[in-house]
PDB file of C-alpha atoms in Angstrom:
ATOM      1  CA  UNK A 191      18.918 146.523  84.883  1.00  0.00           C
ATOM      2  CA  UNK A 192      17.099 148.050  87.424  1.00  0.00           C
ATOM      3  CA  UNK A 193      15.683 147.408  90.858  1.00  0.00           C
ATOM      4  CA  UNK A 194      11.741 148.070  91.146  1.00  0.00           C
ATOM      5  CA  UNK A 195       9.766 147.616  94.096  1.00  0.00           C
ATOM      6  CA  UNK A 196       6.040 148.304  94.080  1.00  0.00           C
ATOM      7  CA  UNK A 197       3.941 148.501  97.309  1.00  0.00           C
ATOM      8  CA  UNK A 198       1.090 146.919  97.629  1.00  0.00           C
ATOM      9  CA  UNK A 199       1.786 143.483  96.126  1.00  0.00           C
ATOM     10  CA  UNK A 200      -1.867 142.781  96.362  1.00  0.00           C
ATOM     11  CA  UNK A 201      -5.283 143.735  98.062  1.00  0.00           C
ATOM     12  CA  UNK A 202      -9.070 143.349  97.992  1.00  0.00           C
ATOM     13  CA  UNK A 203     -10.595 146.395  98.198  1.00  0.00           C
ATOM     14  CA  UNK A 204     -14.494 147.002  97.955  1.00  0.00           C
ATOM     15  CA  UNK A 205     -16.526 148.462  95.185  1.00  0.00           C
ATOM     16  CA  UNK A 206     -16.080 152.618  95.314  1.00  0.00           C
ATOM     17  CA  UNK A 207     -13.220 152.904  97.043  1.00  0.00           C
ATOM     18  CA  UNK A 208      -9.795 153.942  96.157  1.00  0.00           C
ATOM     19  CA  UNK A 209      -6.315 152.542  96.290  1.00  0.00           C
ATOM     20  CA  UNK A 210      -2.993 154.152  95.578  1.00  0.00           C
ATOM     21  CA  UNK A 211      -0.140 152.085  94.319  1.00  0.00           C
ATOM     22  CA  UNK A 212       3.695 152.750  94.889  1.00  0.00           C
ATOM     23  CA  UNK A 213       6.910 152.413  92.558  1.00  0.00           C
ATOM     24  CA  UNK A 214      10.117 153.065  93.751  1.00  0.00           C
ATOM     25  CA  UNK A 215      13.266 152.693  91.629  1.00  0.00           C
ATOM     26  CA  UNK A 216      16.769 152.240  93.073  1.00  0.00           C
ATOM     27  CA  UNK A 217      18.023 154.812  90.081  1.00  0.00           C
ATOM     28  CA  UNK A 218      17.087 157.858  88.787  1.00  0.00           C
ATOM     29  CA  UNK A 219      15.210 157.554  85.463  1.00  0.00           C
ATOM     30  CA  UNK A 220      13.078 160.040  83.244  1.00  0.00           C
ATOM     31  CA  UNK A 221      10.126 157.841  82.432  1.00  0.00           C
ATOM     32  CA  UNK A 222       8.158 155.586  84.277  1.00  0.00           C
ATOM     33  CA  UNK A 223       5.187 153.527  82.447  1.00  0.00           C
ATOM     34  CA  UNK A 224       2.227 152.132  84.198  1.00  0.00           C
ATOM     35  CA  UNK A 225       0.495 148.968  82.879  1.00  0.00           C
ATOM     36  CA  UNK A 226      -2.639 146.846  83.803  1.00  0.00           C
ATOM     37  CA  UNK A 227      -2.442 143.272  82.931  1.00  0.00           C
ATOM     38  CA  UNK A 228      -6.212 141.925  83.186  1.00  0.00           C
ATOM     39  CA  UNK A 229      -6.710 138.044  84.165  1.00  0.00           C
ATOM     40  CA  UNK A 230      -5.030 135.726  81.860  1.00  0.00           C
ATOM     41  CA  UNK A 231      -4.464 138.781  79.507  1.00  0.00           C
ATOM     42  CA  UNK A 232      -1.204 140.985  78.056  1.00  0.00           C
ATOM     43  CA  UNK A 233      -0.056 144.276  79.088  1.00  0.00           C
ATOM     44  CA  UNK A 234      -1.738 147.474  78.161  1.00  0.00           C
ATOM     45  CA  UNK A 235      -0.079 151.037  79.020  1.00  0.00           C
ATOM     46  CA  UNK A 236      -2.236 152.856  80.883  1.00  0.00           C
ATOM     47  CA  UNK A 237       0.172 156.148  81.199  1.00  0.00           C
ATOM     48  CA  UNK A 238       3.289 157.576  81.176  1.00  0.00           C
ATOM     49  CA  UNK A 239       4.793 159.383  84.122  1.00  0.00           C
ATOM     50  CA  UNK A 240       7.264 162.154  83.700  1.00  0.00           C
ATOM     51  CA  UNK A 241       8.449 163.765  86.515  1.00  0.00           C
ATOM     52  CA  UNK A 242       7.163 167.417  86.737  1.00  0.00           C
ATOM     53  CA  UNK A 243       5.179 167.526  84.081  1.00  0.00           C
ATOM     54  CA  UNK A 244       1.283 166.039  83.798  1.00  0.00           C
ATOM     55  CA  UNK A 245       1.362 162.316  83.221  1.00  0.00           C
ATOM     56  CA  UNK A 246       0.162 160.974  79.409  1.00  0.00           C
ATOM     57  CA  UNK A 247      -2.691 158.220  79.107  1.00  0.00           C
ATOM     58  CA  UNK A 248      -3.290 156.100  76.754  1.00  0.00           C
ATOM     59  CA  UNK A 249      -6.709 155.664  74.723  1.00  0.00           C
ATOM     60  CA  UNK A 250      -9.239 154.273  77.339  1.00  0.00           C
ATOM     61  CA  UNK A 251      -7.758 155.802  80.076  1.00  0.00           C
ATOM     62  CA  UNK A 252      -7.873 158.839  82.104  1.00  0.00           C
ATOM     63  CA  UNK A 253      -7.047 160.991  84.723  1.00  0.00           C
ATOM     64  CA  UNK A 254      -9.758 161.378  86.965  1.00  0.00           C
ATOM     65  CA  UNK A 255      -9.949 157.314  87.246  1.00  0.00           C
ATOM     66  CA  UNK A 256      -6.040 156.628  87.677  1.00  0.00           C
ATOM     67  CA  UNK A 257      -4.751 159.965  88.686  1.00  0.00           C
ATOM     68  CA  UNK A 258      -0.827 159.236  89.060  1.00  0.00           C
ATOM     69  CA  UNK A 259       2.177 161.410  90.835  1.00  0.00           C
ATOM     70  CA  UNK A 260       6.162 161.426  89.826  1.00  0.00           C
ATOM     71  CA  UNK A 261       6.750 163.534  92.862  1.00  0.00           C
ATOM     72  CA  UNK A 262      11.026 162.769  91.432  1.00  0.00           C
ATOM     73  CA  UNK A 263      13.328 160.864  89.427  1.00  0.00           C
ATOM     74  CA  UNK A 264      13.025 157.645  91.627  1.00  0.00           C
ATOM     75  CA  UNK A 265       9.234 157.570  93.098  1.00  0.00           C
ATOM     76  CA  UNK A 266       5.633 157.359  90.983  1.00  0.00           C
ATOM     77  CA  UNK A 267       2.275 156.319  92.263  1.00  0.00           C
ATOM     78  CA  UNK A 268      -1.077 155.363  91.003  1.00  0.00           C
ATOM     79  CA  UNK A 269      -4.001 155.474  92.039  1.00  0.00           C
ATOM     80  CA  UNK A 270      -7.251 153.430  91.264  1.00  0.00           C
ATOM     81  CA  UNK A 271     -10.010 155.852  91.814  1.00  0.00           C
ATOM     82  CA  UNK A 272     -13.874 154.547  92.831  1.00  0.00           C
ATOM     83  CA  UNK A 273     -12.826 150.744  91.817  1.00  0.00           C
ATOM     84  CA  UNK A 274     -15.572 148.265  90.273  1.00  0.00           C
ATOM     85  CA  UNK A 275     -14.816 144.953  89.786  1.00  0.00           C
ATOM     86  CA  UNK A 276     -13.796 145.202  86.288  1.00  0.00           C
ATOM     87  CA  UNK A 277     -10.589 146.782  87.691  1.00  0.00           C
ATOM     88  CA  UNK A 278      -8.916 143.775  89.281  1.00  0.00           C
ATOM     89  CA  UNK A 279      -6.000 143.233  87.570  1.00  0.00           C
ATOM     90  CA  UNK A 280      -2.120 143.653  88.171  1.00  0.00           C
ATOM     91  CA  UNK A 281      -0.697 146.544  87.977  1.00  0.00           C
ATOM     92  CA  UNK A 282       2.754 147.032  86.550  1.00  0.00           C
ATOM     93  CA  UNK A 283       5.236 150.105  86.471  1.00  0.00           C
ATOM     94  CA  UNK A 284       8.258 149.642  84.534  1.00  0.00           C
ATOM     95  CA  UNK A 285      11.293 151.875  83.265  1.00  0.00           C
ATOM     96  CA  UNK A 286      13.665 152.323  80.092  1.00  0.00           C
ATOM     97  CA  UNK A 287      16.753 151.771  81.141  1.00  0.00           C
ATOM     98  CA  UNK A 288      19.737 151.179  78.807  1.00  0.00           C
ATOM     99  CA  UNK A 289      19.319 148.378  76.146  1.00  0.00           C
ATOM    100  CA  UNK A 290      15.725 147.756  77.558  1.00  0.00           C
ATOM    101  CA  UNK A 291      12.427 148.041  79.669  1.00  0.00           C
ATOM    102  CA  UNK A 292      11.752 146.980  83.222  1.00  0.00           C
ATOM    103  CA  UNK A 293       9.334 146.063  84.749  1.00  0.00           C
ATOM    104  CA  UNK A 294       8.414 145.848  88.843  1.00  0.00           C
ATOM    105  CA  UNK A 295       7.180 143.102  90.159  1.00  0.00           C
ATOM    106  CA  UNK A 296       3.002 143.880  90.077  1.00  0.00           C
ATOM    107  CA  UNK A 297       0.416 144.771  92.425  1.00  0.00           C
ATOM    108  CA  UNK A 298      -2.502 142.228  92.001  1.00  0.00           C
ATOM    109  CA  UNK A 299      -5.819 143.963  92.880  1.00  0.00           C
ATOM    110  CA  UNK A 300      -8.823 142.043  93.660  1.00  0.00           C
ATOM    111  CA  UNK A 301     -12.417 144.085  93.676  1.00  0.00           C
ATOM    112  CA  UNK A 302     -15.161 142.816  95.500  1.00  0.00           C
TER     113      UNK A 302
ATOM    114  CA  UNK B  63      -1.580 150.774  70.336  1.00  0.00           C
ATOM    115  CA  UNK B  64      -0.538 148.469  67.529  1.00  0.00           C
ATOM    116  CA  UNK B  65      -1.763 144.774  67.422  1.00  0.00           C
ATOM    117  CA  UNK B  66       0.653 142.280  67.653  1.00  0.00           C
ATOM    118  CA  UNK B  67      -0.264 138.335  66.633  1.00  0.00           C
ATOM    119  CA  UNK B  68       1.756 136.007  68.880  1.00  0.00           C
ATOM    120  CA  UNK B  69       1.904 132.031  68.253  1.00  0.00           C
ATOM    121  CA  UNK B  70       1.323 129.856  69.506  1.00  0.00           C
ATOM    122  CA  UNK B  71      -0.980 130.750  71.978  1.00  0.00           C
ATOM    123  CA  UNK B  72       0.290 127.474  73.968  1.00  0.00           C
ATOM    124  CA  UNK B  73       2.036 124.861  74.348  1.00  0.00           C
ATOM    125  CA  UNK B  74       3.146 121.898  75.863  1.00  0.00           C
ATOM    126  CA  UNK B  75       6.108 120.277  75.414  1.00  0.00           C
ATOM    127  CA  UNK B  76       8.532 117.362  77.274  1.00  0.00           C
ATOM    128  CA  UNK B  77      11.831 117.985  79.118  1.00  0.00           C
ATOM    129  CA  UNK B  78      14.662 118.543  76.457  1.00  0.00           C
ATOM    130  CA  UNK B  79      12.812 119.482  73.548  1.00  0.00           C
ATOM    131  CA  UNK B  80      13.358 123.025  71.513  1.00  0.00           C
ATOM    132  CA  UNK B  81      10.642 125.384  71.355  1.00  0.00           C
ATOM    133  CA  UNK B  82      10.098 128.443  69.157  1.00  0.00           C
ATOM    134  CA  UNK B  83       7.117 130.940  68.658  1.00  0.00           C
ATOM    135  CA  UNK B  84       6.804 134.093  67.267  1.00  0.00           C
ATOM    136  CA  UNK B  85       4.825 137.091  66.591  1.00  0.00           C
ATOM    137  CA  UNK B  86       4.005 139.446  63.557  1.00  0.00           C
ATOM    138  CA  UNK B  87       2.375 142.985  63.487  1.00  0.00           C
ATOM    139  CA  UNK B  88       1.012 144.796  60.520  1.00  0.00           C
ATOM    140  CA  UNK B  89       3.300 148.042  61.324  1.00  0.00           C
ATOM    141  CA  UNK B  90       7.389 148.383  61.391  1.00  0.00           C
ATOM    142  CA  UNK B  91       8.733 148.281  64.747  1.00  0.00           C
ATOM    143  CA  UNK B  92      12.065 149.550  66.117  1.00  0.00           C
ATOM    144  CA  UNK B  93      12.807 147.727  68.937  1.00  0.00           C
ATOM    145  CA  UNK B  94      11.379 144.111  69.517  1.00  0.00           C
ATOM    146  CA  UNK B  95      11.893 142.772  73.191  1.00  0.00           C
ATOM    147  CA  UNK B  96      10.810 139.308  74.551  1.00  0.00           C
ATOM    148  CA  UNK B  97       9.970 138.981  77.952  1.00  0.00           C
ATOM    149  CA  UNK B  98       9.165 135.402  80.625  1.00  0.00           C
ATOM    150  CA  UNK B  99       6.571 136.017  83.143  1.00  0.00           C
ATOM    151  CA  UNK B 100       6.084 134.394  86.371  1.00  0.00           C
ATOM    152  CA  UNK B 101       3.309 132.957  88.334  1.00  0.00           C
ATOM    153  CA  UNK B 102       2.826 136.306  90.539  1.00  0.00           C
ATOM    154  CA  UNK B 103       5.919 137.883  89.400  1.00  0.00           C
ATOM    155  CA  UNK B 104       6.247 141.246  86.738  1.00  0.00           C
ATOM    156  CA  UNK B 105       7.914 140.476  82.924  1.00  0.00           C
ATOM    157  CA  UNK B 106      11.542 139.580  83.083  1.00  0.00           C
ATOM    158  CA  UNK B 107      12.969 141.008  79.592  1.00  0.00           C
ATOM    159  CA  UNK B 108      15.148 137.954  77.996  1.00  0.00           C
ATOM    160  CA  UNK B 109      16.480 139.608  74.934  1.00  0.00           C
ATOM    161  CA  UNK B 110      16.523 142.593  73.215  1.00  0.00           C
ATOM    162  CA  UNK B 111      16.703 143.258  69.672  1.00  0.00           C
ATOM    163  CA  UNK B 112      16.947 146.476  67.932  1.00  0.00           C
ATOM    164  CA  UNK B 113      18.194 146.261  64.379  1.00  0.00           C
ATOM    165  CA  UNK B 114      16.503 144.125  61.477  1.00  0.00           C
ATOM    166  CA  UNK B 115      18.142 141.019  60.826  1.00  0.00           C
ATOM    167  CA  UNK B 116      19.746 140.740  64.149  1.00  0.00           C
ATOM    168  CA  UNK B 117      20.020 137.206  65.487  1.00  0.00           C
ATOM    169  CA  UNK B 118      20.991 137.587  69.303  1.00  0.00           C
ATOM    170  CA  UNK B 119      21.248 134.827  71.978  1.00  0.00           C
ATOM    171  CA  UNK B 120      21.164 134.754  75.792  1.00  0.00           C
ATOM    172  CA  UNK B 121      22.122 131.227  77.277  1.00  0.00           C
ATOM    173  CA  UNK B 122      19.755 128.465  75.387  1.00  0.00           C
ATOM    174  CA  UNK B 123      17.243 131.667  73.994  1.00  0.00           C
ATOM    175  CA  UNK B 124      17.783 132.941  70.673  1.00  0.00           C
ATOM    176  CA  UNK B 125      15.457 135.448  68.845  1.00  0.00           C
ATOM    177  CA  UNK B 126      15.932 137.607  65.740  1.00  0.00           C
ATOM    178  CA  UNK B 127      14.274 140.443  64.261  1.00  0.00           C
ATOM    179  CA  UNK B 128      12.784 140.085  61.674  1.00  0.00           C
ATOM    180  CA  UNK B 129      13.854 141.818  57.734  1.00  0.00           C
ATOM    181  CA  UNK B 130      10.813 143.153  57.099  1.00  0.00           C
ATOM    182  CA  UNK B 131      10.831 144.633  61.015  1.00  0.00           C
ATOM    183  CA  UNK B 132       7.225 143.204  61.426  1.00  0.00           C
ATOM    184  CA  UNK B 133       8.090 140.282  62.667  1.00  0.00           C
ATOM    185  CA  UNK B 134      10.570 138.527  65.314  1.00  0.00           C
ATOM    186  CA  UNK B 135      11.036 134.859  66.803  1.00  0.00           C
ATOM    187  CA  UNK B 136      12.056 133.094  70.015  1.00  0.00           C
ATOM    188  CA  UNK B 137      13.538 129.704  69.798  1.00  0.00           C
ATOM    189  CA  UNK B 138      14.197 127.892  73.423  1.00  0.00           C
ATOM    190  CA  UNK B 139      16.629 125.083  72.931  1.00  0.00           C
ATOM    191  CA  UNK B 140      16.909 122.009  75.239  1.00  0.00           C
ATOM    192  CA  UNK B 141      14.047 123.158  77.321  1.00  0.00           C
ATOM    193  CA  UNK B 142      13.790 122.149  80.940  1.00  0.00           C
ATOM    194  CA  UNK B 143      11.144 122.413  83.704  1.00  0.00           C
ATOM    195  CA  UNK B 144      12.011 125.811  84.610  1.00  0.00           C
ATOM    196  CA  UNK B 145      11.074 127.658  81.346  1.00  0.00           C
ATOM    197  CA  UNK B 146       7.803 126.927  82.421  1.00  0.00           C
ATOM    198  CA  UNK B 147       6.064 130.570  82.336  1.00  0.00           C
ATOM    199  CA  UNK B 148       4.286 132.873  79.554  1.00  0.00           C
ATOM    200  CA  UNK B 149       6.431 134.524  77.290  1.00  0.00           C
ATOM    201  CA  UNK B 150       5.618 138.019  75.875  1.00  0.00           C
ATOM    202  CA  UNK B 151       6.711 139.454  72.535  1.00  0.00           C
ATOM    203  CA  UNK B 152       6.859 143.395  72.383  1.00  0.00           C
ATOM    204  CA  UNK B 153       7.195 146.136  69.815  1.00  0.00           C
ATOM    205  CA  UNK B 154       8.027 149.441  69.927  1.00  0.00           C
ATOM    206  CA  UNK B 155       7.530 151.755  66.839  1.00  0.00           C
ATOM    207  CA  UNK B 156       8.988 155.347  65.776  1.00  0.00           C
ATOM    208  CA  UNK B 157       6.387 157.821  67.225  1.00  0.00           C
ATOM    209  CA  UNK B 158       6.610 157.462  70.351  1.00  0.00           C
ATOM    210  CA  UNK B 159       8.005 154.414  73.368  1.00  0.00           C
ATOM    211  CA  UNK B 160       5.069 153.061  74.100  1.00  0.00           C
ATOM    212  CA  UNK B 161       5.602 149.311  74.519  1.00  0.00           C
ATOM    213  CA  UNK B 162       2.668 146.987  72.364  1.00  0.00           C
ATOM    214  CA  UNK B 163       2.873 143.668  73.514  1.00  0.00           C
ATOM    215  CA  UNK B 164       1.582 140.247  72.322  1.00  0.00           C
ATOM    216  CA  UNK B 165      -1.024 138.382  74.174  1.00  0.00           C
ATOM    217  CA  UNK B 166       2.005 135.637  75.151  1.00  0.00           C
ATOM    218  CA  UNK B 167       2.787 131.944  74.886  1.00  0.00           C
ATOM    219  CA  UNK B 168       2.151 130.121  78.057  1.00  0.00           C
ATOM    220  CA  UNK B 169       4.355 127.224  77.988  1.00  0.00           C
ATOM    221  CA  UNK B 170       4.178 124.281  80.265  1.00  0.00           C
ATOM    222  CA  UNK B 171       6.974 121.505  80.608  1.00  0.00           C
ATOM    223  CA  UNK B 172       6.884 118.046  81.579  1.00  0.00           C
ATOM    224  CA  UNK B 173       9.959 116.071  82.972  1.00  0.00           C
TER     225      UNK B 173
END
């Protein structure tokens, strides 16, 4: 398995702003995923973040609303651009590794 | 991504009991993984199964993958308070590793 740390582990922001969440990993791995988990609801990929190369989104998701950086092998952020309150939710990075995926432990955004 | 149906949606059960719940998809998956989440906490994966057929355990969890590959249980034996959480099925098909998950089983149980 893997250790996973994500910074913020929650915040209220206000409408129109922006927040910019951390992942760090304590082992170098080629993907990292970033998920939203809405109230009550599953998981739902938002994108895939390869280090250098251009992160890949999902259907219903895009880059100018959660741009996201893999500046290496260990480190990805993303960010919640001009948030309405249909964005709180957590947010969840995870990463392959070995017989399975892993995931941090969330970053619970509240909108007001 | 792919829907996946996950039952049952809830349930509740008393100390000691065995539990099981499962979900189905309509496409053939490679890889299905069950995961327990925490109040406030990410997914913990439990087990991981990656063959159809396979029947793997971890501790008092056991969950195969299913023959057709669109399908795959979770059976909890002897459950105690501390299973208490939701519990997430996911699939992962051939073209690409996107993860699709189920929409969980929250469990709750009493003493």
């Amino acid at each position: 398995s893997a250790v996973i740390s994500q910074k913020p582990s929650r915040d209220i922001c206000q409408r129109g702003t922006s927040l910019t969440i951390q992942c760090q990993v304590d082992s170098q791995v080629t993907m990292m995923f970033w998920y939203r988990q809405q109230p009550g609801q599953s998981l739902t990929l938002i994108a895939t973040a390869n280090q250098g190369s251009e992160a890949t989104y999902e259907s219903g998701f895009v880059i100018d609303k959660f741009p996201i950086s893999r500046p290496n092998l260990t480190f990805s952020t993303l960010t919640v651009s001009n948030m309405s309150p249909e964005d709180s939710s957590i947010y969840l990075c995870s990463v392959p590794l070995g017989q399975g995926e892993y995931f941090g432990p969330g970053t619970r955004l509240t909108v007001t | 991504g792919q829907q996946l149906n996950q039952s049952p949606q809830s349930m509740f059960i008393q100390e000691g009991e065995d539990v099981s719940m499962n979900c189905t998809s309509s496409s053939i998956f490679n890889t299905w993984l069950w995961y327990k989440q925490d109040p406030g906490e990410g997914p913990v994966l439990l087990i991981a199964l990656y063959k159809a057929g396979e029947l793997t355990s971890n501790g008092r969890l056991t969950a195969q993958f299913g023959i057709t590959r669109k399908d795959s249980f979770l059976n909890i034996s002897a459950s105690i308070p501390s299973d208490v959480g939701i519990y997430f099925c996911a699939g992962q098909g051939g073209s690409g590793y996107a993860l699709n998950f189920g929409k969980g089983t929250s469990l709750l149980v009493t003493p």
